Coordinates of C-alpha atoms and ligand atoms in Angstrom, one line a residue:
X2 CA 7.3 23.8 0.1
X3 CA 11.2 23.0 0.6
X4 CA 14.1 25.5 1.0
X5 CA 16.9 24.2 2.7
X6 CA 17.0 19.7 3.5
X7 CA 19.4 18.4 6.0
X8 CA 21.4 14.9 4.1
X9 CA 21.4 13.1 7.1
X10 CA 23.6 10.0 5.6
X11 CA 26.4 10.3 4.0
X12 CA 29.2 8.9 1.1
X13 CA 28.0 8.7 -3.2
X14 CA 24.5 9.2 -1.7
X15 CA 24.8 12.2 0.3
X16 CA 26.7 13.7 -2.6
X17 CA 23.5 12.2 -5.5
X18 CA 20.5 13.9 -2.8
X19 CA 23.0 16.8 -3.0
X20 CA 23.2 16.7 -7.2
X21 CA 19.5 17.3 -7.1
X22 CA 19.0 19.8 -4.4
X23 CA 21.0 21.8 -6.4
X24 CA 19.5 21.3 -9.4
X25 CA 15.7 22.8 -7.6
X26 CA 17.3 25.1 -5.7
X27 CA 16.9 24.1 -2.4
X28 CA 20.3 25.0 -0.1
X29 CA 21.6 21.8 1.5
X30 CA 23.3 20.3 5.3
X31 CA 25.6 17.8 5.5
X32 CA 26.4 16.6 8.3
X33 CA 29.3 14.8 9.5
X34 CA 31.8 12.4 11.4
X35 CA 35.1 12.0 13.1
X36 CA 35.9 10.1 10.4
X37 CA 33.9 12.3 7.7
X38 CA 35.9 16.2 8.5
X39 CA 38.2 15.6 4.6
X40 CA 34.3 14.1 2.6
X41 CA 33.1 15.1 -0.7
X42 CA 29.5 15.9 0.5
X43 CA 31.3 18.2 3.4
X44 CA 33.0 20.3 0.9
X45 CA 29.8 20.1 -1.8
X46 CA 26.3 20.8 0.8
X47 CA 26.3 24.9 1.7
X48 CA 26.4 23.6 5.2
X49 CA 27.9 21.5 7.0
X50 CA 28.0 20.5 10.9
X51 CA 29.8 17.6 13.2
X52 CA 27.4 15.2 14.3
X53 CA 30.3 12.6 16.4
X54 CA 32.4 10.2 16.5
X55 CA 33.1 7.2 13.8
X56 CA 30.9 5.0 14.6
X57 CA 26.9 5.4 13.3
X58 CA 25.5 5.6 16.4
X59 CA 28.1 8.2 17.6
X60 CA 26.3 10.2 14.6
X61 CA 25.1 9.3 11.9
X62 CA 22.1 7.0 13.9
X63 CA 22.5 10.1 16.8
X64 CA 19.1 11.2 16.4
X65 CA 18.1 13.7 18.7
X66 CA 21.9 15.6 17.6
X67 CA 20.5 15.3 13.4
X68 CA 17.6 17.1 15.5
X69 CA 19.1 19.9 17.3
X70 CA 21.0 20.3 14.2
X71 CA 18.4 20.4 11.6
X72 CA 16.9 23.3 14.3
X73 CA 19.9 25.9 14.7
X74 CA 20.2 24.9 11.6
X75 CA 16.1 26.0 9.8
X76 CA 16.3 23.1 7.8
X77 CA 12.7 22.6 6.9
X78 CA 13.7 19.0 5.2
X79 CA 15.7 16.1 5.8
X80 CA 16.3 13.1 3.0
X81 CA 17.8 10.3 4.5
X82 CA 19.1 8.2 2.0
X83 CA 19.7 4.7 1.8
X84 CA 20.8 2.8 5.4
X85 CA 21.5 5.0 9.2
X86 CA 17.7 6.0 9.7
X87 CA 16.4 6.3 7.1
X88 CA 13.7 3.5 7.7
X89 CA 13.2 4.2 11.3
X90 CA 10.4 5.0 12.1
X91 CA 11.2 6.2 14.5
X92 CA 12.8 8.5 13.4
X93 CA 10.6 10.2 10.8
X94 CA 8.2 10.2 13.8
X95 CA 10.6 12.9 15.9
X96 CA 10.9 14.8 12.5
X97 CA 6.8 14.9 12.1
X98 CA 6.4 16.0 15.6
X99 CA 8.8 18.2 14.9
X100 CA 7.8 19.8 11.9
X101 CA 10.0 19.2 10.0
X102 CA 9.3 16.8 6.7
X103 CA 11.1 13.8 6.4
X104 CA 11.5 13.2 2.2
X105 CA 10.1 9.6 2.6
X106 CA 7.2 7.8 4.5
X107 CA 4.8 8.5 7.3
X108 CA 6.8 6.6 10.2
X109 CA 3.6 5.2 10.3
X110 CA 3.1 2.7 7.2
X111 CA 7.3 2.1 7.8
X112 CA 6.5 0.4 10.8
X113 CA 4.7 -1.5 8.8
X114 CA 6.9 -1.7 6.4
X115 CA 9.3 -2.5 9.0
X116 CA 8.5 -5.4 10.1
X117 CA 8.4 -8.0 7.7
X118 CA 4.9 -10.9 9.2
X119 CA 3.1 -7.6 9.3
X120 CA 3.3 -6.7 5.2
X121 CA 3.2 -9.9 4.3
X122 CA 0.0 -9.9 6.5
X123 CA -1.4 -7.2 4.7
X124 CA 0.1 -8.1 1.3
X125 CA -2.2 -11.4 1.7
X126 CA -4.8 -9.6 3.0
X127 CA -4.6 -7.3 -0.7
X128 CA -4.4 -10.8 -2.2
X129 CA -0.5 -9.7 -3.0
X130 CA 1.1 -13.3 -3.1
X131 CA 3.8 -13.7 -0.6
X132 CA 6.5 -16.9 0.1
X133 CA 4.6 -19.6 2.0
X134 CA 5.9 -19.7 5.4
X135 CA 4.6 -19.7 9.1
X136 CA 1.3 -17.9 9.8
X137 CA 2.8 -16.1 12.0
X138 CA 5.5 -15.0 14.2
X139 CA 7.3 -18.2 15.2
X140 CA 6.9 -19.0 19.1
X141 CA 10.9 -20.9 19.7
X142 CA 12.9 -23.5 18.0
X143 CA 10.4 -26.1 18.5
X144 CA 7.3 -24.3 17.1
X145 CA 9.5 -23.7 14.5
X146 CA 10.3 -26.7 14.3
X147 CA 6.4 -27.9 13.3
X148 CA 6.4 -25.8 10.6
X149 CA 9.4 -26.4 9.0
X150 CA 8.8 -29.9 8.6
X151 CA 4.9 -28.8 7.5
X152 CA 6.0 -27.4 4.8
X153 CA 9.3 -29.5 3.6
X154 CA 13.3 -27.8 4.4
X155 CA 14.1 -25.9 3.1
X156 CA 13.7 -22.9 5.2
X157 CA 15.1 -20.3 6.0
X158 CA 14.5 -18.1 9.4
X159 CA 13.7 -14.0 8.8
X160 CA 14.0 -12.3 11.4
X161 CA 11.5 -9.5 10.7
X162 CA 13.7 -6.8 11.8
X163 CA 16.3 -8.1 9.4
X164 CA 17.8 -5.9 6.6
X165 CA 21.0 -5.9 3.9
X166 CA 20.7 -9.5 3.5
X167 CA 21.3 -10.0 7.9
X168 CA 19.5 -11.9 9.7
X169 CA 18.6 -15.1 7.7
X170 CA 19.7 -18.4 7.8
X171 CA 19.1 -21.4 5.2
X172 CA 18.5 -25.0 7.3
X173 CA 17.7 -28.3 5.9
X174 CA 17.0 -30.0 8.6
X175 CA 15.4 -30.4 12.7
X176 CA 19.9 -30.1 14.3
X177 CA 20.6 -27.0 11.9
X178 CA 17.0 -25.1 13.0
X179 CA 18.1 -25.3 16.4
X180 CA 21.2 -23.6 15.9
X181 CA 20.3 -20.7 13.8
X182 CA 17.1 -19.9 16.3
X183 CA 19.8 -18.8 18.3
X184 CA 22.2 -17.3 16.9
X185 CA 19.6 -15.2 14.7
X186 CA 17.5 -14.4 17.4
X187 CA 21.2 -13.3 18.9
X188 CA 22.0 -10.8 16.0
X189 CA 17.9 -9.3 15.7
X190 CA 19.2 -7.9 19.3
X191 CA 22.1 -6.8 19.2
X192 CA 21.0 -4.5 16.2
X193 CA 17.2 -3.9 17.5
X194 CA 17.5 -4.6 20.7
X195 CA 14.3 -7.8 20.1
X196 CA 13.9 -10.7 18.4
X197 CA 11.5 -12.1 16.5
X198 CA 11.0 -14.7 13.2
X199 CA 9.5 -16.2 10.2
X200 CA 9.8 -19.8 8.9
X201 CA 9.5 -18.9 4.9
X202 CA 10.0 -21.9 2.3
X203 CA 13.4 -21.1 0.6
X204 CA 13.3 -21.1 -3.1
X205 CA 15.9 -23.1 -5.0
X206 CA 17.5 -21.4 -8.2
X207 CA 15.1 -18.2 -7.5
X208 CA 15.5 -14.7 -8.8
X209 CA 15.6 -11.5 -7.3
X210 CA 13.0 -9.0 -9.3
X211 CA 11.6 -6.1 -7.5
X212 CA 10.0 -2.8 -8.8
X213 CA 10.5 0.6 -8.4
X214 CA 7.0 2.0 -7.1
X215 CA 5.9 6.0 -6.4
X216 CA 2.1 7.0 -4.7
X217 CA 1.5 10.9 -3.7
X218 CA -0.4 12.0 -0.8
X219 CA -3.2 12.3 -3.2
X220 CA -4.1 7.8 -3.7
X221 CA -2.2 8.1 -6.8
X222 CA 0.2 5.3 -7.7
X223 CA 2.6 3.4 -10.7
X224 CA 5.6 1.4 -10.9
X225 CA 8.6 3.1 -12.7
X226 CA 9.5 -1.0 -14.1
X227 CA 11.5 -3.6 -12.4
X228 CA 15.1 -4.4 -11.6
X229 CA 16.6 -7.7 -11.7
X230 CA 18.8 -7.9 -8.9
X231 CA 19.8 -11.7 -8.9
X232 CA 23.4 -11.6 -9.0
X233 CA 24.3 -11.6 -4.7
X234 CA 26.1 -12.3 -2.1
X235 CA 25.1 -13.2 1.1
X236 CA 22.3 -11.4 0.2
X237 CA 23.3 -8.4 -0.7
X238 CA 23.1 -7.7 -3.8
X239 CA 25.8 -6.8 -6.5
X240 CA 24.6 -6.3 -9.9
X241 CA 21.6 -5.6 -10.9
X242 CA 19.7 -4.7 -14.2
X243 CA 16.9 -3.5 -15.6
X244 CA 14.7 -4.6 -18.0
X245 CA 14.6 -7.9 -16.7
X246 CA 15.7 -10.6 -19.2
X247 CA 12.5 -12.9 -18.5
X248 CA 10.3 -10.1 -17.4
X249 CA 8.1 -9.0 -21.3
X250 CA 5.3 -6.7 -21.5
X251 CA 2.6 -8.7 -19.8
X252 CA 4.6 -9.9 -16.9
X253 CA 5.8 -6.2 -16.4
X254 CA 2.2 -5.1 -16.4
X255 CA 0.9 -7.8 -14.2
X256 CA 3.3 -7.9 -11.9
X257 CA 3.0 -3.6 -12.0
X258 CA -1.1 -4.0 -11.3
X259 CA -0.1 -6.4 -8.1
X260 CA 3.2 -3.5 -6.4
X261 CA 0.2 -0.6 -6.9
X262 CA -1.6 -2.8 -5.2
X263 CA 0.9 -3.7 -1.7
X264 CA 2.0 0.9 -1.9
X265 CA -2.4 1.2 -1.9
X266 CA -1.8 -1.7 1.3
X267 CA -0.5 -0.9 3.1
X268 CA -0.6 3.1 2.4
X269 CA 2.1 4.0 0.6
X270 CA 3.6 7.4 0.1
X271 CA 6.9 8.7 -2.0
X272 CA 8.9 5.7 -3.6
X273 CA 9.8 3.1 -2.1
X274 CA 10.8 -0.5 -3.7
X275 CA 8.2 -4.0 -3.2
X276 CA 10.9 -6.4 -3.9
X277 CA 9.2 -10.6 -5.5
X278 CA 11.2 -13.6 -5.8
X279 CA 10.3 -15.5 -8.9
X280 CA 10.6 -19.0 -8.5
X281 CA 11.7 -21.1 -10.9
X282 CA 8.0 -22.0 -11.6
X283 CA 7.8 -19.0 -13.1
X284 CA 4.9 -17.4 -10.1
X285 CA 5.8 -14.2 -8.6
X286 CA 6.7 -13.8 -4.1
X287 CA 6.5 -10.5 -2.8
X288 CA 9.0 -11.1 0.2
X289 CA 9.3 -7.4 1.6
X290 CA 9.4 -3.7 1.0
X291 CA 12.4 -1.2 2.1
X292 CA 10.7 2.4 2.2
X293 CA 13.6 4.3 1.1
X294 CA 15.1 5.3 -2.5
X295 CA 17.4 1.9 -3.4
X296 CA 20.7 2.1 -3.8
X297 CA 20.8 0.6 -7.1
X298 CA 18.0 3.7 -8.2
X299 CA 20.2 4.8 -10.9
X300 CA 19.4 2.2 -13.2
X301 CA 15.5 3.5 -13.1
X302 CA 16.9 6.7 -13.8
X303 CA 18.4 5.9 -16.6
X304 CA 15.6 3.7 -18.0
X305 CA 13.0 6.3 -17.1
X306 CA 14.4 9.9 -18.1
X307 CA 13.6 10.8 -14.3
X308 CA 14.8 12.2 -11.3
X309 CA 14.0 10.1 -8.4
X310 CA 16.0 12.0 -5.9
X311 CA 13.6 15.3 -7.3
X312 CA 10.1 12.6 -7.6
X313 CA 10.5 13.0 -4.2
X314 CA 11.0 15.9 -2.8
X315 CA 8.3 16.8 -4.9
X316 CA 6.0 14.4 -3.3
X317 CA 7.1 15.5 0.0
X318 CA 5.9 18.7 -1.2
X319 CA 2.6 17.5 -1.6
X320 CA 1.9 17.5 -5.2
X321 CA 0.4 14.7 -7.5
X322 CA 2.7 12.7 -9.7
X323 CA 3.0 14.9 -12.4
X324 CA 2.2 11.3 -14.5
X325 CA 0.2 8.8 -15.1
X326 CA 1.2 4.9 -16.3
X327 CA 0.2 5.0 -19.5
X328 CA 3.1 8.3 -19.6
X329 CA 5.1 6.0 -18.5
X330 CA 8.1 4.1 -20.8
X331 CA 11.0 1.9 -20.5
X332 CA 13.5 3.6 -22.9
X333 CA 16.3 1.0 -23.4
X334 CA 19.0 -1.7 -21.0
X335 CA 21.4 -0.2 -18.2
X336 CA 23.5 -2.1 -15.8
X337 CA 24.7 -0.8 -12.4
X338 CA 28.0 -2.5 -11.1
X339 CA 28.0 -2.5 -7.2
X340 CA 31.5 -1.8 -6.3
X341 CA 32.6 -2.3 -2.7
X342 CA 35.7 -2.0 -0.8
X343 CA 35.6 -5.7 -0.8
X344 CA 38.4 -9.2 -1.0
X345 CA 36.6 -11.2 -2.8
X346 CA 39.1 -14.1 -2.4
X347 CA 38.8 -13.7 1.3
X348 CA 35.0 -14.4 0.8
X349 CA 34.5 -10.5 0.3
X350 CA 36.5 -9.2 3.8
X351 CA 36.5 -5.5 4.3
X352 CA 39.9 -4.0 3.0
X353 CA 40.2 -0.7 3.9
X354 CA 42.8 2.4 3.4
X355 CA 44.2 5.0 1.9
X356 CA 42.7 5.3 -1.9
X357 CA 46.2 7.7 -3.1
X358 CA 45.0 7.2 -7.0
X359 CA 41.3 6.2 -9.1
X360 CA 40.7 7.2 -11.6
X361 CA 35.9 7.6 -12.8
X362 CA 34.9 5.7 -15.7
X363 CA 33.5 8.1 -18.3
X364 CA 32.1 8.1 -21.5
X365 CA 29.2 8.1 -23.5
X366 CA 25.9 6.5 -21.8
X367 CA 28.0 5.3 -18.4
X368 CA 27.7 6.9 -15.2
X369 CA 29.6 6.6 -11.8
X370 CA 27.8 7.6 -8.1
X371 CA 31.4 7.8 -6.2
X372 CA 32.3 9.5 -3.4
X373 CA 36.4 8.9 -3.9
X374 CA 38.7 10.6 -5.2
X375 CA 42.5 10.7 -5.7
X376 CA 42.8 10.8 -1.9
X377 CA 40.2 10.3 0.2
X378 CA 40.0 7.0 2.8
X379 CA 37.5 4.0 2.9
X380 CA 36.8 4.0 6.1
X381 CA 36.4 0.8 8.5
X382 CA 33.0 1.9 9.8
X383 CA 30.8 2.4 7.3
X384 CA 29.0 0.0 4.4
X385 CA 32.1 -1.3 2.1
X386 CA 30.2 0.7 -1.6
X387 CA 32.3 2.8 -2.6
X388 CA 30.7 3.4 -6.1
X389 CA 27.9 3.0 -8.3
X390 CA 28.7 2.3 -11.8
X391 CA 25.9 2.2 -14.1
X392 CA 26.0 2.1 -18.0
X393 CA 22.7 2.1 -20.4
X394 CA 22.6 1.3 -23.9
X395 CA 19.9 0.8 -26.2
X396 CA 20.4 -2.7 -26.9
X397 CA 21.2 -5.3 -23.9
X398 CA 24.6 -5.8 -25.7
X399 CA 25.6 -1.9 -25.7
X400 CA 25.0 -1.5 -21.8
X401 CA 26.9 -5.3 -20.9
X402 CA 29.9 -3.1 -23.4
X403 CA 29.7 -0.1 -21.7
X404 CA 30.3 -1.4 -18.5
X405 CA 33.0 -3.6 -19.3
X406 CA 35.3 -0.8 -21.0
X407 CA 34.2 1.2 -17.9
X408 CA 35.8 -1.2 -15.7
X409 CA 38.4 -1.7 -17.5
X410 CA 39.1 1.8 -17.3
X411 CA 38.6 2.3 -13.4
X412 CA 41.7 2.5 -10.8
X413 CA 40.9 2.6 -7.5
X414 CA 45.1 2.4 -5.4
X415 CA 45.0 1.0 -2.8
X416 CA 42.7 -1.2 -1.7
X417 CA 41.6 -4.2 -3.0
X418 CA 37.8 -3.9 -5.3
X419 CA 35.1 -6.1 -6.6
X420 CA 36.0 -4.9 -10.3
X421 CA 37.9 -8.2 -11.6
X422 CA 34.6 -10.3 -10.0
X423 CA 32.7 -8.0 -12.0
X424 CA 34.9 -8.7 -15.7
X425 CA 34.3 -12.2 -14.9
X426 CA 30.8 -12.3 -15.0
X427 CA 30.5 -9.4 -17.5
X428 CA 32.1 -12.2 -19.7
X429 CA 30.5 -14.8 -19.1
X430 CA 28.6 -17.2 -21.4
X431 CA 25.3 -17.4 -18.4
X432 CA 25.1 -13.9 -17.7
X433 CA 25.6 -12.6 -21.6
X434 CA 22.4 -15.6 -21.5
X435 CA 20.5 -13.5 -19.1
X436 CA 21.1 -17.5 -17.2
X437 CA 20.4 -15.1 -13.6
X438 CA 20.3 -16.8 -9.9
X439 CA 20.3 -15.6 -6.5
X440 CA 22.7 -18.6 -6.5
X441 CA 25.0 -17.0 -9.8
X442 CA 28.7 -16.9 -7.6
X443 CA 28.8 -20.5 -6.7
X444 CA 26.6 -22.3 -9.4
X445 CA 28.4 -21.2 -12.2
X446 CA 31.3 -21.2 -10.5
X447 CA 31.8 -17.2 -10.8
X448 CA 34.9 -17.0 -8.4
X449 CA 36.9 -20.3 -10.4
X450 CA 36.6 -19.0 -13.6
X451 CA 37.8 -14.7 -11.7
X452 CA 40.9 -17.3 -10.7
X453 CA 41.8 -18.0 -14.2
X454 CA 41.0 -14.7 -15.9
X455 CA 43.6 -13.2 -13.3
X456 CA 46.0 -16.1 -14.1
X457 CA 45.7 -15.3 -17.8
X458 CA 45.8 -11.5 -17.4
X459 CA 48.9 -12.4 -15.5
X460 CA 50.7 -13.9 -17.8
X461 CA 49.2 -11.9 -21.0
X462 CA 51.2 -8.5 -19.2
X463 CA 53.7 -10.3 -18.9
X464 CA 54.2 -12.2 -22.6
X465 CA 53.7 -7.7 -23.3
X466 CA 56.3 -7.0 -21.5
X467 CA 58.6 -8.9 -22.1
X468 CA 58.1 -9.0 -26.1
X469 CA 58.4 -5.1 -26.2
X470 CA 61.9 -6.2 -23.7
X471 CA 63.4 -8.5 -26.6
X472 CA 62.6 -6.2 -29.3
X473 CA 64.7 -2.9 -28.5
X474 CA 67.0 -5.6 -27.4
X475 CA 70.7 -5.5 -29.2
X476 CA 70.1 -9.5 -29.2
X477 CA 66.8 -9.4 -30.7
X478 CA 67.8 -7.7 -33.3
X479 CA 70.8 -9.4 -34.2
X480 CA 69.4 -12.9 -33.8
X481 CA 66.4 -12.1 -35.6
X482 CA 66.9 -11.0 -38.7
X483 CA 66.0 -12.9 -42.0
X484 CA 63.7 -15.0 -39.0
X485 CA 59.9 -14.4 -37.7
X486 CA 58.5 -13.2 -35.0
X487 CA 56.8 -16.1 -35.1
X488 CA 59.6 -18.5 -34.1
X489 CA 60.5 -16.9 -31.6
X490 CA 59.2 -19.1 -28.3
X491 CA 57.6 -16.4 -25.6
X492 CA 56.4 -18.8 -23.6
X493 CA 59.2 -20.4 -22.6
X494 CA 61.1 -17.0 -22.0
X495 CA 58.3 -16.3 -20.0
X496 CA 60.0 -19.1 -17.1
Ligands
ADP514 P1 19.6 -2.2 -1.6 O1 18.4 -3.1 -1.5 O2 18.4 -0.8 -1.1 O3 20.4 -2.9 -2.0 P2 19.6 -3.2 1.0 O4 19.2 -4.5 2.0 O5 21.2 -3.6 1.1 O6 19.3 -2.4 0.0 O7 20.3 -2.6 2.5 C1 21.5 -1.3 1.4 C2 22.2 -0.5 2.8 O8 21.1 0.1 3.7 C3 23.1 -1.3 3.1 O9 24.4 -1.9 2.3 C4 24.3 -1.4 4.3 O10 24.4 -0.4 4.6 C5 22.0 -0.7 4.7 N1 21.4 -1.6 5.2 C6 20.3 -1.7 5.4 N2 19.3 -3.0 6.6 C7 20.4 -2.8 7.1 C8 20.7 -3.5 8.4 N3 19.1 -4.2 8.9 N4 21.6 -2.9 9.4 C9 22.7 -2.3 9.1 N5 22.8 -1.8 8.0 C10 21.4 -1.6 7.1
ADP515 P1 16.5 -8.2 4.1 O1 16.2 -7.8 4.5 O2 17.4 -8.4 4.3 O3 16.9 -6.8 2.1 P2 15.2 -9.8 1.6 O4 14.0 -11.0 3.1 O5 14.1 -9.3 0.4 O6 15.9 -10.0 2.8 O7 16.1 -11.2 1.2 C1 17.3 -10.6 0.6 C2 18.0 -11.7 -0.4 O8 17.4 -13.5 0.2 C3 17.0 -12.2 -1.5 O9 16.8 -11.6 -2.8 C4 16.8 -13.3 -1.4 O10 17.9 -13.5 -2.7 C5 17.2 -13.8 -0.6 N1 15.7 -15.1 0.0 C6 14.7 -14.1 0.7 N2 13.7 -14.8 1.4 C7 13.7 -15.7 0.5 C8 13.2 -17.4 -0.2 N3 12.3 -17.3 0.5 N4 13.7 -18.6 -1.0 C9 15.4 -17.9 -1.4 N5 15.9 -16.5 -1.5 C10 15.1 -15.7 -0.2
MG516 MG1 15.4 -7.1 0.4

């Protein structure tokens, strides 16, 4: 049984894992880089060890160093969080060899899931539909051009080792393809030291719908419903919700059955996510398995009542799933907004630096997973995700309204955030009606809408300030007596 867990991660996800360990009476070991000496995960864990410089390669990706800490601290298990080493099968294998429980799938299954081509091939064999594309890896740009012309432009070039929205290029003709082939190859080599590329039909007006899956070491598997993650920028998720507005119970069950098959096809153990694209035609196509705890897992927790990190630990301990598919009931509606430190108007460029003050929203059915505290710093070395703001409601409208209120209450001083954009999205008719697609931001001109909202907000604020000033002035008292407030032309006074 797991008694002491080393958390090979930082930020909000390290804190999230510590919370469940504490609830289960499991000891925790944190690791940290030069950049994280004052971070909360260091304070909240039972023990903490410095592992190197700020750059991930020198610390959070340093397998040998992390292994040293596991052995010297006597940790019997490791939780990798997401990102960093979480989908690195060499690391999972290193843990297996050293008899340390890796809280996640086996290195073998992870290796299969980490290769988009191998994984698609396994799905085809299991009769899980995948996006039409090249039957295997493409040899070179000429080969890719031939396939692209067969399936028809637009197509995507994808590095089979890509992740987090990286290593994907949309191309619409031979010339673009040739250029993109070069850049995807270069990007993949610089990220993982090797390159292998597939071609996929680009599905337009598509929705990203994924399923939480769980499979124990005895072969029992379930899905824990879907999450719709169609609101994205640069193929990365911004806002997620569950249930999806276009998934009815029949579809949930039907695709859910495929998800269980998918987990079996790659002999997956522990928690994972099967990602699908839903084409405008209504057809679902498998794209990949994320072999780890997903960023957006809290919304599944909110509608299922489960602690997914606990479930991961139980499965890693060899326990059978404590429920059958028919025991799982979806309750209510949940939304997550990824609060990023980024400037929407600078093409989402990271915005980093000290955060002197912060107010974390709270309230009925509001959950905020974050590493922020007044006086902390947003580091340029790591992911821009500062907080995950989630709300739950008995109806979609209730969770949406709670989210808008929580976004209004969230105050982060010192860095630019995605909060203003989310307010505009959450208020939009398109979002309310569930008209979601992966090109949502462009399709509905959300950045333009945001600009308008910010202008109006500024106007409202200055009108209110002006009104207050006038009400308190002697000038106001002497002139307005006997007349009504309505006679004042507030807007002219602003100029
Ligand atoms: P999720 O579906 O859980 O949001 P993402 O694909 O967005 O998964 O990845 C989660 C996080 O993991 C990202 O924010 C990023 O920090 C990290 N990540 C995932 N894949 C990679 C990669 N290939 N290179 C660098 N970071 C990655
Ligand atoms: P990653 O490993 O970076 O998460 P995915 O293969 O999961 O890569 O794709 C990430 C996103 O890219 C999807 O959520 C979707 O928005 C877009 N995408 C991927 N494949 C396709 C496709 N064939 N057609 C249209 N969009 C796609
Ligand atoms: Mg993906």
